[in-house]
């Protein structure tokens, strides 16, 4: 389970402060993505709201366990919803000449596929991370989710220098195992 599971829990428990933190942290990114893809700010907030409702139901109905960052998951859900909305509206950009249309490629499926592959890679890393020792898992997860490593060191009761060294060692082990896992998976396929 990913550390960002708390966001799904906020939705499931209808935690007003938690839900507000979702809007604060991720709302602008969704707005930017939708506006960049022929939408308005109103469209973006509608899509965000619908996506959060879908994630809420997924959390309740399937007891969904997040294995990637909530941001990646939310953006993927919003992107899918927006692409579906565009397809329903059959919205295309206005061009000066029909000749311009011949050079346009639909990269939405490619972008979505890349996003799904990115999420799968994150999931693989999280699976491999779970094979490391508890201390390495804690250090890596906290360094990913928290900003100030000096504060992490203090809370763990170690020096900042030790934390940096240990994090480096843990990351090296993690990357080595991820590479082994990936090459094993490729050979098996």
GROMACS .gro file of C-alpha atoms in nm:
model
  189
    1UNK     CA    1   0.000   0.000   0.000
    2UNK     CA    2   0.131   0.344  -0.094
    3UNK     CA    3   0.176   0.619   0.165
    4UNK     CA    4  -0.079   0.828  -0.030
    5UNK     CA    5  -0.357   0.582   0.067
    6UNK     CA    6  -0.456   0.852   0.315
    7UNK     CA    7  -0.619   1.050   0.032
    8UNK     CA    8  -0.850   0.763  -0.052
    9UNK     CA    9  -0.925   0.728   0.318
   10UNK     CA   10  -1.015   1.101   0.329
   11UNK     CA   11  -1.265   1.041   0.052
   12UNK     CA   12  -1.408   0.724   0.208
   13UNK     CA   13  -1.458   0.892   0.547
   14UNK     CA   14  -1.580   1.221   0.395
   15UNK     CA   15  -1.305   1.406   0.584
   16UNK     CA   16  -1.365   1.773   0.492
   17UNK     CA   17  -1.010   1.888   0.576
   18UNK     CA   18  -0.858   1.594   0.393
   19UNK     CA   19  -1.071   1.652   0.085
   20UNK     CA   20  -0.982   2.022   0.093
   21UNK     CA   21  -0.613   1.922   0.099
   22UNK     CA   22  -0.673   1.715  -0.217
   23UNK     CA   23  -0.819   2.018  -0.394
   24UNK     CA   24  -0.536   2.239  -0.266
   25UNK     CA   25  -0.256   2.002  -0.362
   26UNK     CA   26  -0.383   1.863  -0.691
   27UNK     CA   27  -0.655   2.097  -0.821
   28UNK     CA   28  -0.423   2.334  -1.007
   29UNK     CA   29  -0.247   2.046  -1.182
   30UNK     CA   30  -0.578   1.910  -1.306
   31UNK     CA   31  -0.684   2.260  -1.421
   32UNK     CA   32  -0.354   2.304  -1.607
   33UNK     CA   33  -0.388   1.965  -1.776
   34UNK     CA   34  -0.750   2.025  -1.885
   35UNK     CA   35  -0.691   2.385  -1.998
   36UNK     CA   36  -0.387   2.269  -2.197
   37UNK     CA   37  -0.613   2.018  -2.371
   38UNK     CA   38  -0.890   2.250  -2.497
   39UNK     CA   39  -1.085   2.279  -2.171
   40UNK     CA   40  -1.180   2.556  -1.933
   41UNK     CA   41  -1.122   2.596  -1.561
   42UNK     CA   42  -1.489   2.507  -1.503
   43UNK     CA   43  -1.445   2.191  -1.712
   44UNK     CA   44  -1.142   2.102  -1.505
   45UNK     CA   45  -1.317   2.137  -1.170
   46UNK     CA   46  -1.613   1.936  -1.303
   47UNK     CA   47  -1.376   1.659  -1.415
   48UNK     CA   48  -1.190   1.673  -1.082
   49UNK     CA   49  -1.517   1.643  -0.889
   50UNK     CA   50  -1.639   1.351  -1.103
   51UNK     CA   51  -1.301   1.177  -1.071
   52UNK     CA   52  -1.301   1.211  -0.693
   53UNK     CA   53  -1.651   1.063  -0.680
   54UNK     CA   54  -1.532   0.770  -0.894
   55UNK     CA   55  -1.229   0.718  -0.669
   56UNK     CA   56  -1.457   0.738  -0.364
   57UNK     CA   57  -1.681   0.463  -0.504
   58UNK     CA   58  -1.379   0.256  -0.601
   59UNK     CA   59  -1.248   0.291  -0.246
   60UNK     CA   60  -1.580   0.183  -0.096
   61UNK     CA   61  -1.685  -0.086  -0.340
   62UNK     CA   62  -1.355  -0.253  -0.403
   63UNK     CA   63  -1.165  -0.146  -0.091
   64UNK     CA   64  -0.903  -0.014  -0.332
   65UNK     CA   65  -0.541  -0.015  -0.214
   66UNK     CA   66  -0.328   0.256  -0.375
   67UNK     CA   67   0.007   0.128  -0.504
   68UNK     CA   68   0.123   0.448  -0.674
   69UNK     CA   69   0.119   0.816  -0.587
   70UNK     CA   70  -0.228   0.963  -0.550
   71UNK     CA   71  -0.129   1.246  -0.782
   72UNK     CA   72  -0.043   1.007  -1.067
   73UNK     CA   73  -0.360   0.808  -1.009
   74UNK     CA   74  -0.585   1.116  -0.990
   75UNK     CA   75  -0.432   1.273  -1.301
   76UNK     CA   76  -0.478   0.948  -1.492
   77UNK     CA   77  -0.845   0.924  -1.391
   78UNK     CA   78  -0.902   1.292  -1.479
   79UNK     CA   79  -0.723   1.252  -1.812
   80UNK     CA   80  -0.937   0.952  -1.906
   81UNK     CA   81  -1.256   1.136  -1.810
   82UNK     CA   82  -1.152   1.442  -2.008
   83UNK     CA   83  -1.058   1.239  -2.317
   84UNK     CA   84  -1.397   1.067  -2.298
   85UNK     CA   85  -1.569   1.407  -2.267
   86UNK     CA   86  -1.380   1.536  -2.572
   87UNK     CA   87  -1.468   1.228  -2.773
   88UNK     CA   88  -1.835   1.264  -2.682
   89UNK     CA   89  -1.833   1.629  -2.783
   90UNK     CA   90  -1.621   1.546  -3.091
   91UNK     CA   91  -1.427   1.858  -3.016
   92UNK     CA   92  -1.144   1.939  -3.255
   93UNK     CA   93  -0.930   2.245  -3.287
   94UNK     CA   94  -1.031   2.511  -3.536
   95UNK     CA   95  -0.786   2.528  -3.824
   96UNK     CA   96  -0.744   2.777  -4.104
   97UNK     CA   97  -0.731   2.513  -4.374
   98UNK     CA   98  -0.838   2.152  -4.407
   99UNK     CA   99  -0.485   2.074  -4.528
  100UNK     CA  100  -0.366   2.135  -4.171
  101UNK     CA  101  -0.574   1.839  -4.055
  102UNK     CA  102  -0.363   1.586  -4.245
  103UNK     CA  103  -0.061   1.643  -4.023
  104UNK     CA  104  -0.245   1.597  -3.693
  105UNK     CA  105  -0.183   1.274  -3.510
  106UNK     CA  106  -0.396   1.149  -3.223
  107UNK     CA  107  -0.142   1.104  -2.946
  108UNK     CA  108  -0.397   1.078  -2.666
  109UNK     CA  109  -0.384   0.697  -2.661
  110UNK     CA  110  -0.005   0.707  -2.673
  111UNK     CA  111   0.007   0.955  -2.385
  112UNK     CA  112  -0.238   0.744  -2.186
  113UNK     CA  113  -0.033   0.431  -2.259
  114UNK     CA  114   0.283   0.608  -2.142
  115UNK     CA  115   0.105   0.714  -1.822
  116UNK     CA  116  -0.013   0.357  -1.761
  117UNK     CA  117   0.340   0.225  -1.820
  118UNK     CA  118   0.475   0.486  -1.577
  119UNK     CA  119   0.223   0.375  -1.314
  120UNK     CA  120   0.315   0.010  -1.371
  121UNK     CA  121   0.686   0.095  -1.324
  122UNK     CA  122   0.598   0.275  -1.001
  123UNK     CA  123   0.402  -0.030  -0.889
  124UNK     CA  124   0.699  -0.255  -0.966
  125UNK     CA  125   0.930  -0.030  -0.764
  126UNK     CA  126   0.684  -0.035  -0.472
  127UNK     CA  127   0.665  -0.417  -0.488
  128UNK     CA  128   1.043  -0.441  -0.484
  129UNK     CA  129   1.067  -0.179  -0.207
  130UNK     CA  130   0.855  -0.408   0.010
  131UNK     CA  131   1.135  -0.669  -0.012
  132UNK     CA  132   1.387  -0.438   0.157
  133UNK     CA  133   1.437  -0.423   0.532
  134UNK     CA  134   1.201  -0.217   0.745
  135UNK     CA  135   1.458   0.057   0.808
  136UNK     CA  136   1.534   0.102   0.436
  137UNK     CA  137   1.163   0.107   0.354
  138UNK     CA  138   1.099   0.371   0.618
  139UNK     CA  139   1.389   0.590   0.507
  140UNK     CA  140   1.300   0.576   0.138
  141UNK     CA  141   0.928   0.633   0.192
  142UNK     CA  142   0.983   0.924   0.429
  143UNK     CA  143   1.244   1.086   0.204
  144UNK     CA  144   0.997   1.063  -0.085
  145UNK     CA  145   0.698   1.205   0.103
  146UNK     CA  146   0.861   1.454   0.340
  147UNK     CA  147   1.060   1.761   0.238
  148UNK     CA  148   1.316   1.818   0.512
  149UNK     CA  149   1.564   1.536   0.554
  150UNK     CA  150   1.716   1.708   0.857
  151UNK     CA  151   1.382   1.665   1.038
  152UNK     CA  152   1.360   1.302   0.924
  153UNK     CA  153   1.706   1.237   1.069
  154UNK     CA  154   1.608   1.392   1.403
  155UNK     CA  155   1.284   1.190   1.422
  156UNK     CA  156   1.477   0.869   1.343
  157UNK     CA  157   1.741   0.953   1.605
  158UNK     CA  158   2.032   0.959   1.358
  159UNK     CA  159   2.260   1.227   1.218
  160UNK     CA  160   2.181   1.395   0.888
  161UNK     CA  161   2.505   1.256   0.741
  162UNK     CA  162   2.410   0.902   0.846
  163UNK     CA  163   2.061   0.942   0.697
  164UNK     CA  164   2.203   1.057   0.363
  165UNK     CA  165   2.452   0.766   0.357
  166UNK     CA  166   2.189   0.510   0.456
  167UNK     CA  167   1.940   0.650   0.202
  168UNK     CA  168   2.204   0.623  -0.069
  169UNK     CA  169   2.279   0.261   0.024
  170UNK     CA  170   1.910   0.172   0.038
  171UNK     CA  171   1.840   0.337  -0.297
  172UNK     CA  172   2.133   0.152  -0.455
  173UNK     CA  173   1.996  -0.180  -0.324
  174UNK     CA  174   1.649  -0.089  -0.442
  175UNK     CA  175   1.768  -0.001  -0.794
  176UNK     CA  176   1.975  -0.319  -0.813
  177UNK     CA  177   1.670  -0.528  -0.717
  178UNK     CA  178   1.441  -0.336  -0.953
  179UNK     CA  179   1.683  -0.405  -1.239
  180UNK     CA  180   1.699  -0.774  -1.144
  181UNK     CA  181   1.319  -0.791  -1.118
  182UNK     CA  182   1.275  -0.618  -1.453
  183UNK     CA  183   1.525  -0.841  -1.633
  184UNK     CA  184   1.371  -1.154  -1.473
  185UNK     CA  185   1.024  -1.038  -1.578
  186UNK     CA  186   1.148  -0.969  -1.933
  187UNK     CA  187   1.313  -1.314  -1.960
  188UNK     CA  188   0.998  -1.479  -1.826
  189UNK     CA  189   0.773  -1.306  -2.083
   0.00000   0.00000   0.00000
